[in-house]
Tab-separated table of N, CA and C in Angstrom:
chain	number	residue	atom	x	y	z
A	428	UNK	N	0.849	-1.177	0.000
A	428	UNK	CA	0.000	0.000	0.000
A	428	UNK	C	0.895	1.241	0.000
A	429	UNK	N	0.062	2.128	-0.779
A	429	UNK	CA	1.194	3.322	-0.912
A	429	UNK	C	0.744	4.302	-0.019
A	430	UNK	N	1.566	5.012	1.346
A	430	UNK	CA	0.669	5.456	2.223
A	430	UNK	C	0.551	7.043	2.107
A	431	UNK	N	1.864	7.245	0.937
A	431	UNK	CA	1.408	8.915	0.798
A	431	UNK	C	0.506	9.031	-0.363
A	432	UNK	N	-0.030	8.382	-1.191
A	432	UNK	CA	-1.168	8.238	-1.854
A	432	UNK	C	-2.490	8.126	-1.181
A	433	UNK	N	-2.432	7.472	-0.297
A	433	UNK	CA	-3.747	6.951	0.896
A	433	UNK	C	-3.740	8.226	1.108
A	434	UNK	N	-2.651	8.739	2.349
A	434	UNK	CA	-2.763	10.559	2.953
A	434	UNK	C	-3.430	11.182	2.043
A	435	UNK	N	-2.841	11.469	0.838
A	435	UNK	CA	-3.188	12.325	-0.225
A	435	UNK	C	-5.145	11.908	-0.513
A	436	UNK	N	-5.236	11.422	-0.707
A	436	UNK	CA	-6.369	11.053	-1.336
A	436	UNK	C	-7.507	11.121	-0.056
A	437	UNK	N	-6.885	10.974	0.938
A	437	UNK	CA	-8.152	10.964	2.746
A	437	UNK	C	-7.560	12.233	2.437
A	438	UNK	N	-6.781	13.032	2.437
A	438	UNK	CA	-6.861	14.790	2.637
A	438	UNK	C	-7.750	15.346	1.556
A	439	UNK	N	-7.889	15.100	0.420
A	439	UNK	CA	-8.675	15.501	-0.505
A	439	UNK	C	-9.723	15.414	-0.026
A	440	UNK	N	-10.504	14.029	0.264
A	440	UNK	CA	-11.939	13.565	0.478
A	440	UNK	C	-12.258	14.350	1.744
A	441	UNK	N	-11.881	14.515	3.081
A	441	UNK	CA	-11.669	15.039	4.220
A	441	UNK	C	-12.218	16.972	3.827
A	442	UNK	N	-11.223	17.219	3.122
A	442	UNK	CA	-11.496	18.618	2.978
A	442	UNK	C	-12.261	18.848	1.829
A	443	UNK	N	-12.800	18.023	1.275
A	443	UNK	CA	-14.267	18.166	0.306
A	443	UNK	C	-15.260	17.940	1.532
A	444	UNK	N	-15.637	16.897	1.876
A	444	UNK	CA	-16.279	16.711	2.708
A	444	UNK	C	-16.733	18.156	3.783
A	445	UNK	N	-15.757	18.258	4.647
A	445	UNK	CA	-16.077	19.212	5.546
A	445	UNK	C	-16.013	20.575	4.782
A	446	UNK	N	-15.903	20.676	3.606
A	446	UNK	CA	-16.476	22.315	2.750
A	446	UNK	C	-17.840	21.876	2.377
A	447	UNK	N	-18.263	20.687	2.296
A	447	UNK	CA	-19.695	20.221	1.986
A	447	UNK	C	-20.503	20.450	3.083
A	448	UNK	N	-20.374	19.949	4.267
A	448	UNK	CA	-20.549	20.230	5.309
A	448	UNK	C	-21.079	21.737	5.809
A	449	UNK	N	-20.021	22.341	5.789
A	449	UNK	CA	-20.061	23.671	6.225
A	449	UNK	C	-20.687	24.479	5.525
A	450	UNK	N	-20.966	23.854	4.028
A	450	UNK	CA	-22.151	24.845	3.398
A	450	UNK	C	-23.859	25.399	3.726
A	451	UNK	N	-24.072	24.030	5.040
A	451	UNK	CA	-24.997	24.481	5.236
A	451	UNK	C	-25.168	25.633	6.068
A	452	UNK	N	-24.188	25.828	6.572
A	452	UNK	CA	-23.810	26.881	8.021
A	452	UNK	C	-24.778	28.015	7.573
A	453	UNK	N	-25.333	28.823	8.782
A	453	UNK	CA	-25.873	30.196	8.670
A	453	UNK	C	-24.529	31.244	9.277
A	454	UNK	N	-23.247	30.821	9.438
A	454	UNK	CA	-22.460	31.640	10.157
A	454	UNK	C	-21.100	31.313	9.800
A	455	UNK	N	-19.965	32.580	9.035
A	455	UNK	CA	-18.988	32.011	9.348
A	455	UNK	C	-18.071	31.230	9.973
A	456	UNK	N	-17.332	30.292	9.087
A	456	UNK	CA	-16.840	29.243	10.178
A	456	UNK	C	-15.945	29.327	11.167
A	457	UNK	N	-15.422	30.431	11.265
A	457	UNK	CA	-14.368	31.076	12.063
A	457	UNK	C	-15.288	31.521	13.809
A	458	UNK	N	-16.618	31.800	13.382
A	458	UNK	CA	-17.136	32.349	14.397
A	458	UNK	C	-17.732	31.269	15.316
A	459	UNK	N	-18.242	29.988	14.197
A	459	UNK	CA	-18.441	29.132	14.763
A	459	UNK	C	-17.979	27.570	15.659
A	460	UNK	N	-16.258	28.086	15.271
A	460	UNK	CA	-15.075	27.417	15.605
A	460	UNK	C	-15.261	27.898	17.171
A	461	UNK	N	-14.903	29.739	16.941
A	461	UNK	CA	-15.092	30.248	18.731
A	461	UNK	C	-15.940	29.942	19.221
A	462	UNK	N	-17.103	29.616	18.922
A	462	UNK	CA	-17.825	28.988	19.701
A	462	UNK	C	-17.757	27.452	20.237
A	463	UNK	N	-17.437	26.828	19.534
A	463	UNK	CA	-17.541	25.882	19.437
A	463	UNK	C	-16.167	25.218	20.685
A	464	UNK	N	-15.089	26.129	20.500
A	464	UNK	CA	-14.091	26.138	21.784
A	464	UNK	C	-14.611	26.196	23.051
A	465	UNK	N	-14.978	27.329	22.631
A	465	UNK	CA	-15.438	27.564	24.159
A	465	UNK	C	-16.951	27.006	25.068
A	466	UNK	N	-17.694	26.081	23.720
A	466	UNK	CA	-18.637	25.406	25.017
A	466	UNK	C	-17.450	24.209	24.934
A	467	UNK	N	-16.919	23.618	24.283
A	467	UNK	CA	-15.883	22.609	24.808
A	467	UNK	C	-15.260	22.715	25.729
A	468	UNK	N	-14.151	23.774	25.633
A	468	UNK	CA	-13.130	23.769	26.466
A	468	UNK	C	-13.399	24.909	27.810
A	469	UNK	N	-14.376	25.708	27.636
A	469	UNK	CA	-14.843	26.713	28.710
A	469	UNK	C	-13.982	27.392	28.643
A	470	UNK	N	-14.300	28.724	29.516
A	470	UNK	CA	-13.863	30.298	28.951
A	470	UNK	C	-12.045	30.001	28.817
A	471	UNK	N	-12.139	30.772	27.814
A	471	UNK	CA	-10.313	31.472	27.242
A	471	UNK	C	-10.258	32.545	26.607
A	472	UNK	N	-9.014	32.999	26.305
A	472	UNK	CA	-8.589	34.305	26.033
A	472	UNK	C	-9.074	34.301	24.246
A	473	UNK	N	-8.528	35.853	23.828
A	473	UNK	CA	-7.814	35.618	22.517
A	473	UNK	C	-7.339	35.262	22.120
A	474	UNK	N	-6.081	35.240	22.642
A	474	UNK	CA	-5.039	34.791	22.167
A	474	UNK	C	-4.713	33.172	22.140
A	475	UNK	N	-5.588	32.541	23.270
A	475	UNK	CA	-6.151	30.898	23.183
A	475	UNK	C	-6.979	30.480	21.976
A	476	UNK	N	-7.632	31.558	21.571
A	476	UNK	CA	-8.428	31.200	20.650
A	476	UNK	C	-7.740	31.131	19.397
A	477	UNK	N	-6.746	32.210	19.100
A	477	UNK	CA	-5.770	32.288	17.826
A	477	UNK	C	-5.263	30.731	17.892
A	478	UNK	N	-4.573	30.330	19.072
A	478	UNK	CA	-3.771	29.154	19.356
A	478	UNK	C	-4.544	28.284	18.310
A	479	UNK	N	-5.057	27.884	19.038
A	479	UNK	CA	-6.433	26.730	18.743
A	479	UNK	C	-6.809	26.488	17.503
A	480	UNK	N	-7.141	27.552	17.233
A	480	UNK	CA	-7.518	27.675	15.172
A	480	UNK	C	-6.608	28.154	14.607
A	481	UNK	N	-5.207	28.642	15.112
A	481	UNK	CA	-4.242	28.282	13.942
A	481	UNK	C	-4.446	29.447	13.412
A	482	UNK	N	-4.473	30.695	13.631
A	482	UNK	CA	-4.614	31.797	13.445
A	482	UNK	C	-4.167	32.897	13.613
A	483	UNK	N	-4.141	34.472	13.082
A	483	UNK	CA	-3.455	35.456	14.029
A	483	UNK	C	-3.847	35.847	15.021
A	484	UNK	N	-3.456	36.630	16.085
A	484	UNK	CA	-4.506	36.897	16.827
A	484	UNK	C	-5.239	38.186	16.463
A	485	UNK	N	-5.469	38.741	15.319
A	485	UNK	CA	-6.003	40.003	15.110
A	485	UNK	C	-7.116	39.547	14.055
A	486	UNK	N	-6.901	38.182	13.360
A	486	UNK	CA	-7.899	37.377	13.059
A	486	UNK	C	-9.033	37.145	14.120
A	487	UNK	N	-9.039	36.459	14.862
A	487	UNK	CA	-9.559	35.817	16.021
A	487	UNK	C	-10.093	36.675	16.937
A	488	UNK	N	-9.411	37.806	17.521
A	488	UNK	CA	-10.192	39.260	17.366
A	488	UNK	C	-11.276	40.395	16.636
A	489	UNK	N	-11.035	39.872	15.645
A	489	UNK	CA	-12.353	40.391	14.822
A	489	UNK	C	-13.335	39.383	14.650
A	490	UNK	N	-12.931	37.978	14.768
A	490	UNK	CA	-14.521	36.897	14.622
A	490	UNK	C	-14.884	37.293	16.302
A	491	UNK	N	-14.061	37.857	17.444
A	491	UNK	CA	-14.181	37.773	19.040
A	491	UNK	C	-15.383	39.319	19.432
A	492	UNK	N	-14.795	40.430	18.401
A	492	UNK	CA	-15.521	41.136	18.337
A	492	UNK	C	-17.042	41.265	17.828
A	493	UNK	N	-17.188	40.478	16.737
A	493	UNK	CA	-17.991	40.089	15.788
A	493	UNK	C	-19.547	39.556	16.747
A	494	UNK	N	-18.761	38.545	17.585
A	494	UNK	CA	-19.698	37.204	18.037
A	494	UNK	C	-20.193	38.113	19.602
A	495	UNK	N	-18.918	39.374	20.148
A	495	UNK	CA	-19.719	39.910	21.406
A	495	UNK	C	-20.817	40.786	20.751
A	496	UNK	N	-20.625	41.372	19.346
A	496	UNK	CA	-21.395	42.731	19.032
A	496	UNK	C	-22.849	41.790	19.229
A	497	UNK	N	-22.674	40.851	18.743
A	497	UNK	CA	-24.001	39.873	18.402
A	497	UNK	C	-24.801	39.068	19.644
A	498	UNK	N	-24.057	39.789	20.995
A	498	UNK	CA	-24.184	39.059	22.470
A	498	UNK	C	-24.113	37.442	22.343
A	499	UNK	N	-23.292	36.656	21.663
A	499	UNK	CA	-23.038	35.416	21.583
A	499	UNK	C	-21.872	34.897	22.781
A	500	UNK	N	-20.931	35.746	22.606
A	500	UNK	CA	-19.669	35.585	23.629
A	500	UNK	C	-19.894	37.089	24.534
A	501	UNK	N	-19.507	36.824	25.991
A	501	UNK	CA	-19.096	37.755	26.532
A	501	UNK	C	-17.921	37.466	27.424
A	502	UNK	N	-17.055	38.946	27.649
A	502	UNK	CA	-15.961	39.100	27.921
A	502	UNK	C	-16.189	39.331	29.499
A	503	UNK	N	-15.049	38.760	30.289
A	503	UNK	CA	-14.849	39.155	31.785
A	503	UNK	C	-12.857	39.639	32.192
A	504	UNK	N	-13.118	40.204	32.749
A	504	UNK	CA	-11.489	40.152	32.951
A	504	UNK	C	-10.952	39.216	33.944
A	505	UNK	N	-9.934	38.522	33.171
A	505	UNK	CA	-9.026	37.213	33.698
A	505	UNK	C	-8.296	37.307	35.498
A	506	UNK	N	-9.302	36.518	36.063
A	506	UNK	CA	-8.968	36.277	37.453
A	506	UNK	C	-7.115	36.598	37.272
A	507	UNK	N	-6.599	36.130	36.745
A	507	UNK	CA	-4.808	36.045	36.947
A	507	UNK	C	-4.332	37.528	36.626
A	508	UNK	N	-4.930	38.245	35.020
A	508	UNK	CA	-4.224	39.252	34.599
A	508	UNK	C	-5.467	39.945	33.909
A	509	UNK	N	-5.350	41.010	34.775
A	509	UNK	CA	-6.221	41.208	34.578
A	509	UNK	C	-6.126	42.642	33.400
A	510	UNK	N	-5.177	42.325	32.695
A	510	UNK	CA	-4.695	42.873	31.585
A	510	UNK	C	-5.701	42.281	30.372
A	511	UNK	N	-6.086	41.066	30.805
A	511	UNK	CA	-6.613	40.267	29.393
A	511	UNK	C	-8.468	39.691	29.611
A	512	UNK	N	-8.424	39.434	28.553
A	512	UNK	CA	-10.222	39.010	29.057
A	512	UNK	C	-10.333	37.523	28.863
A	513	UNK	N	-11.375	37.399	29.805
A	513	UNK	CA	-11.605	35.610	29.658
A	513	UNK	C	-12.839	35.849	28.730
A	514	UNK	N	-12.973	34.693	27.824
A	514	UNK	CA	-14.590	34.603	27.059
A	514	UNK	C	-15.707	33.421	27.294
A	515	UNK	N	-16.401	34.333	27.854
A	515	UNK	CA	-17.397	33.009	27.927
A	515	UNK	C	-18.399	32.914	27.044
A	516	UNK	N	-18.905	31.939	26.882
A	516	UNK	CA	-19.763	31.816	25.229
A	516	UNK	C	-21.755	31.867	26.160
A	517	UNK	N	-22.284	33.105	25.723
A	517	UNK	CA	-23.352	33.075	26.605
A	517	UNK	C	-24.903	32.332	26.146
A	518	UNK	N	-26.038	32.668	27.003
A	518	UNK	CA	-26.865	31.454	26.572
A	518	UNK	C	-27.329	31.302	25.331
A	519	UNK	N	-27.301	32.942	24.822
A	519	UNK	CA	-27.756	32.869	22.879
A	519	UNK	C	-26.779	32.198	22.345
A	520	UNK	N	-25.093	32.778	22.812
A	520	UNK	CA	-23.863	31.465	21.983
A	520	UNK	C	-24.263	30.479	21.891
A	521	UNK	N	-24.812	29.685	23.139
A	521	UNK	CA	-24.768	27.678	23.170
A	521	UNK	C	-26.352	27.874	21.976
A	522	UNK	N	-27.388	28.527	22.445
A	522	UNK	CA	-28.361	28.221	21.187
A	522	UNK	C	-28.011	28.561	19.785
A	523	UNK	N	-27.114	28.911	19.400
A	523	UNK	CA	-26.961	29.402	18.003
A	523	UNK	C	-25.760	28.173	17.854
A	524	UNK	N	-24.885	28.151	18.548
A	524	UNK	CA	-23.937	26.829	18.713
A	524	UNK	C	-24.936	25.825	17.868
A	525	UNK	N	-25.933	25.333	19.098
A	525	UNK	CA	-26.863	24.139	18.559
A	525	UNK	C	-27.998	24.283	17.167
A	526	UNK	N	-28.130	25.086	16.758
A	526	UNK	CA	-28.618	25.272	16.080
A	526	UNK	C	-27.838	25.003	14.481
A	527	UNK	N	-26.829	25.185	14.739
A	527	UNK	CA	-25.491	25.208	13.402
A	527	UNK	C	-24.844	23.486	13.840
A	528	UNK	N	-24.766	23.199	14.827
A	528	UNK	CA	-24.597	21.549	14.834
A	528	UNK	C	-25.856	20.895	14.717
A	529	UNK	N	-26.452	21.445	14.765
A	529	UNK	CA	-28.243	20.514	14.370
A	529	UNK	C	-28.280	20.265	13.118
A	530	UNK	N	-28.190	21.499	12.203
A	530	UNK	CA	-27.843	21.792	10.921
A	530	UNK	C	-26.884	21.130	10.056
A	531	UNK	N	-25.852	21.200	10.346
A	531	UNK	CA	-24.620	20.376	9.948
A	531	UNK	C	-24.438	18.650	10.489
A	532	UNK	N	-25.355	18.300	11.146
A	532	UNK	CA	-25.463	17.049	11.656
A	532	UNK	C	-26.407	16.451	10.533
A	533	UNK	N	-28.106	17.266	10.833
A	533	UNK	CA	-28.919	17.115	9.696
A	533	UNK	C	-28.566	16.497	8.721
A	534	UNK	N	-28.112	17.736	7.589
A	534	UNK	CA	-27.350	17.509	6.625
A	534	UNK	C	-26.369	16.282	6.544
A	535	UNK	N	-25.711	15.909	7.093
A	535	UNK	CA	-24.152	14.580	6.967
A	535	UNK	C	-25.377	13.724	7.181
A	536	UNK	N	-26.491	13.673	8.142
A	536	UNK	CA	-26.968	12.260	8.270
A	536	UNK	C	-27.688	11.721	7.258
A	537	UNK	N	-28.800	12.934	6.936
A	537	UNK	CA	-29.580	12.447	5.537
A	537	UNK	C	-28.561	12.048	4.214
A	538	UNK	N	-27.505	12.785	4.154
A	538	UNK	CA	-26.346	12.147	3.052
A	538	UNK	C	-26.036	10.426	3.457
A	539	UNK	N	-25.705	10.464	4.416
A	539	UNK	CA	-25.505	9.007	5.393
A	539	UNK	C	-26.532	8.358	4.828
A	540	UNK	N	-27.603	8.589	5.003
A	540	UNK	CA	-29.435	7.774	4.748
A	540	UNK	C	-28.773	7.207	3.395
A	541	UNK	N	-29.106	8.461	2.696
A	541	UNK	CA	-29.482	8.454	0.870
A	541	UNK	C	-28.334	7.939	0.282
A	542	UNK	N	-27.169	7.498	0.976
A	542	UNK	CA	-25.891	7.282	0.224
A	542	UNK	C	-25.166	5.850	0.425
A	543	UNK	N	-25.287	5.947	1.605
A	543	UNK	CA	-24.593	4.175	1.887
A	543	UNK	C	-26.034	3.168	2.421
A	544	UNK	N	-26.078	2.089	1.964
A	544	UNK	CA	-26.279	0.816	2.362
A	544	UNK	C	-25.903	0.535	4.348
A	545	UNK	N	-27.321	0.314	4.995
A	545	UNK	CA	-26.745	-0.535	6.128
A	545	UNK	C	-25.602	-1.002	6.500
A	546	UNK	N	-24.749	-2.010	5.800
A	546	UNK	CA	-23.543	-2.223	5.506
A	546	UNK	C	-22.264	-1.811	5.916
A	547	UNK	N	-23.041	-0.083	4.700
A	547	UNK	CA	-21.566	0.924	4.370
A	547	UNK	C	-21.743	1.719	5.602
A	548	UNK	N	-23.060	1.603	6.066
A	548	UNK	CA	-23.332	2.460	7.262
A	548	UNK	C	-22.372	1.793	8.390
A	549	UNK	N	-21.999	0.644	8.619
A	549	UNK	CA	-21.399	-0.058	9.621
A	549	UNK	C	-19.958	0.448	9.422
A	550	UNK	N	-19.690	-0.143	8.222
A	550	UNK	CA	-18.051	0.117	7.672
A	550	UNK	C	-17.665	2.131	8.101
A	551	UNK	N	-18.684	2.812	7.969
A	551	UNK	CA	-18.644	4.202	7.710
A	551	UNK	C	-18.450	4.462	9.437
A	552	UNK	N	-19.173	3.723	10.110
A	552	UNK	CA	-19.047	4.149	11.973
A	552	UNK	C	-18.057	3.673	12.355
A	553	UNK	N	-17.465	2.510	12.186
A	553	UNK	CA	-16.153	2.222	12.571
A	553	UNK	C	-14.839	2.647	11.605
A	554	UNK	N	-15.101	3.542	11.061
A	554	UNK	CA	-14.119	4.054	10.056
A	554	UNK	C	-13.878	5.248	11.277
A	555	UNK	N	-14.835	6.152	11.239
A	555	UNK	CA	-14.917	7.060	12.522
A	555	UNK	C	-13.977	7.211	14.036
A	556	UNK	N	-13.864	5.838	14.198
A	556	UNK	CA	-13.166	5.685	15.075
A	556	UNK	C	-11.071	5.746	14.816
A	557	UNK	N	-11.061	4.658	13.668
A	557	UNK	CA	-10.085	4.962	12.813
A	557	UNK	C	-9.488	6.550	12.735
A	558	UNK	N	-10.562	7.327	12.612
A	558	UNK	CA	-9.988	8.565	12.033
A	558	UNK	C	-10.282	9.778	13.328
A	559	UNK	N	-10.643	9.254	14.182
A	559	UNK	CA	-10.196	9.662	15.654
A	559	UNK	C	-9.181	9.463	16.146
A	560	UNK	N	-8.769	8.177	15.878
A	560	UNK	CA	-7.116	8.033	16.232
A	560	UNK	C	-6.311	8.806	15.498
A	561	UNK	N	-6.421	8.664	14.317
A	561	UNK	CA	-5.407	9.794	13.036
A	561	UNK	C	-5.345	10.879	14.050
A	562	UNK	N	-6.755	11.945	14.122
A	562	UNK	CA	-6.489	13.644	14.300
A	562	UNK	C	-5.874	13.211	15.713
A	563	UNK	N	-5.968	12.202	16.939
A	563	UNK	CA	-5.379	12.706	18.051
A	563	UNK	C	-3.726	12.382	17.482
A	564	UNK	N	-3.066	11.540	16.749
A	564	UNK	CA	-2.024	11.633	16.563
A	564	UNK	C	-1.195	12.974	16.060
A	565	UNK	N	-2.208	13.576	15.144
A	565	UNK	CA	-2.098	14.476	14.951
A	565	UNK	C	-1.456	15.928	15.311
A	566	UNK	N	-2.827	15.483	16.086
A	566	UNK	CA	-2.768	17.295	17.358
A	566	UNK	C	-1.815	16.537	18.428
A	567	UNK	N	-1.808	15.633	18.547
A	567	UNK	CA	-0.451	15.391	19.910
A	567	UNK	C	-1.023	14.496	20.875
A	568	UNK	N	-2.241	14.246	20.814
A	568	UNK	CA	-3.024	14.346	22.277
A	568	UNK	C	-3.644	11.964	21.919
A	569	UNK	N	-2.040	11.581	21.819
A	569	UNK	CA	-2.101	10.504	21.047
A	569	UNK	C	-2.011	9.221	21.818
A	570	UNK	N	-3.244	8.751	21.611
A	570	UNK	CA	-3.336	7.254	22.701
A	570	UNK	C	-2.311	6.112	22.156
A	571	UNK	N	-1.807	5.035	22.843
A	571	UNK	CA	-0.820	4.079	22.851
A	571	UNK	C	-1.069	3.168	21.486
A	572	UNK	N	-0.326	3.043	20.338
A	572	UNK	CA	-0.457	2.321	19.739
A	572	UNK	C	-0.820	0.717	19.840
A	573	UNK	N	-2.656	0.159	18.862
A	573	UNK	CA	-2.750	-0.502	19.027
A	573	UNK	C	-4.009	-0.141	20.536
A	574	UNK	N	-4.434	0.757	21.239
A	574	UNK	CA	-4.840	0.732	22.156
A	574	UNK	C	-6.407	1.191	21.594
A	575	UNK	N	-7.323	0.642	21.928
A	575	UNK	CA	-8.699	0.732	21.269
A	575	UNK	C	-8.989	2.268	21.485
A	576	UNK	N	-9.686	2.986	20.429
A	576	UNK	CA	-10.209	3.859	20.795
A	576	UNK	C	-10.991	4.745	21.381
A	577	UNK	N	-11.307	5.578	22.398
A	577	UNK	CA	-12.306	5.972	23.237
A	577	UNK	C	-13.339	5.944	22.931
A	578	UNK	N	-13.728	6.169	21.051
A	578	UNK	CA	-14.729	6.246	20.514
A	578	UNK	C	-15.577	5.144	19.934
A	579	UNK	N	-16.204	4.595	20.672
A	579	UNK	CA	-16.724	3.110	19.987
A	579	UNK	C	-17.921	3.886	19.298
A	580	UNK	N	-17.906	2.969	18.151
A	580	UNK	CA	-18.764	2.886	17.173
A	580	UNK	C	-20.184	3.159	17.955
A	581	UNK	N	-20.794	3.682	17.756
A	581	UNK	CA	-22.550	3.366	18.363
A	581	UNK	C	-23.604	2.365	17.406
A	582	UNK	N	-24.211	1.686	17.862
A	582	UNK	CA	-25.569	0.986	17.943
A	582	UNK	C	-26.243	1.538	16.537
A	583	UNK	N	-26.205	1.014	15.470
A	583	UNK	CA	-27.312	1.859	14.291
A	583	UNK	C	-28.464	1.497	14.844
A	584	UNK	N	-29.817	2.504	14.704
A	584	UNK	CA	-30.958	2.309	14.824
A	584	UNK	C	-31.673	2.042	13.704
A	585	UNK	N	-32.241	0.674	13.909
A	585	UNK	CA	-32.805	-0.152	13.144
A	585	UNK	C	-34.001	0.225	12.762
């Protein structure tokens, strides 16, 4: 097997995919990344947020500005320094959050329905897991080779 052909060809499909995906969005994806941090990981800075998405921080500042003008995120100043602001993502953030993963879930599942076979549906959930291991190798955050993944497949409903 040729494995920089494999890479090549899962990076293609990967980033078609998730531009397919994201078309359904009502919100830039940048804004919905910050959000999306911060109901995960709970309040952080700017400059955490640049980290995270791989960004400048004057990028990440204008989606930060963007999402308070819109009362989605609000700012507190950082218990430690209080030079900087912590962000917390407020209760309209988490509903507009869910509303854009409802959406983008929607969408991938009815593709899921209309596209694969029962079957491919099986092969397609435990592929999932597969490619949970990839991104944690990835980002760093990489379980023991050979060590099952946190993510078991779920139960299709019949």
């Amino acid at each position: 097997m040729d494995e920089d052909a494999l890479a090549e060809e899962l990076r293609q499909s990967l980033g078609e995919l998730v531009r397919a995906v994201r078309a359904v969005d009502a919100m830039p994806p940048g804004e919905a990344a910050i959000l999306g941090y911060l109901d995960r990981d709970g309040p952080l800075t700017t400059a955490d947020l640049a980290r995270l998405r791989r960004v400048t921080h004057q990028s990440a500042a204008k989606s930060v500005k963007d999402l308070s003008a819109a009362g989605l995120v609000r700012g507190e100043r950082h218990p430690d320094d209080g030079r900087k602001l912590l962000l917390h993502l407020t209760g309209a953030g988490l509903s507009r959050l869910r509303r854009e993963r409802t959406r983008r879930t929607g969408a991938l599942g009815a593709a899921v329905r209309e596209t694969f076979t029962p079957e491919e549906q099986l092969r397609l959930s435990e592929s999932v897991a597969l490619l949970s291991r990839l991104t944690a190798h990835l980002t760093g955050d990489r379980p023991p080779r050979g060590a099952p993944s946190p993510i078991e497949p779920q139960p299709r409903k019949r």
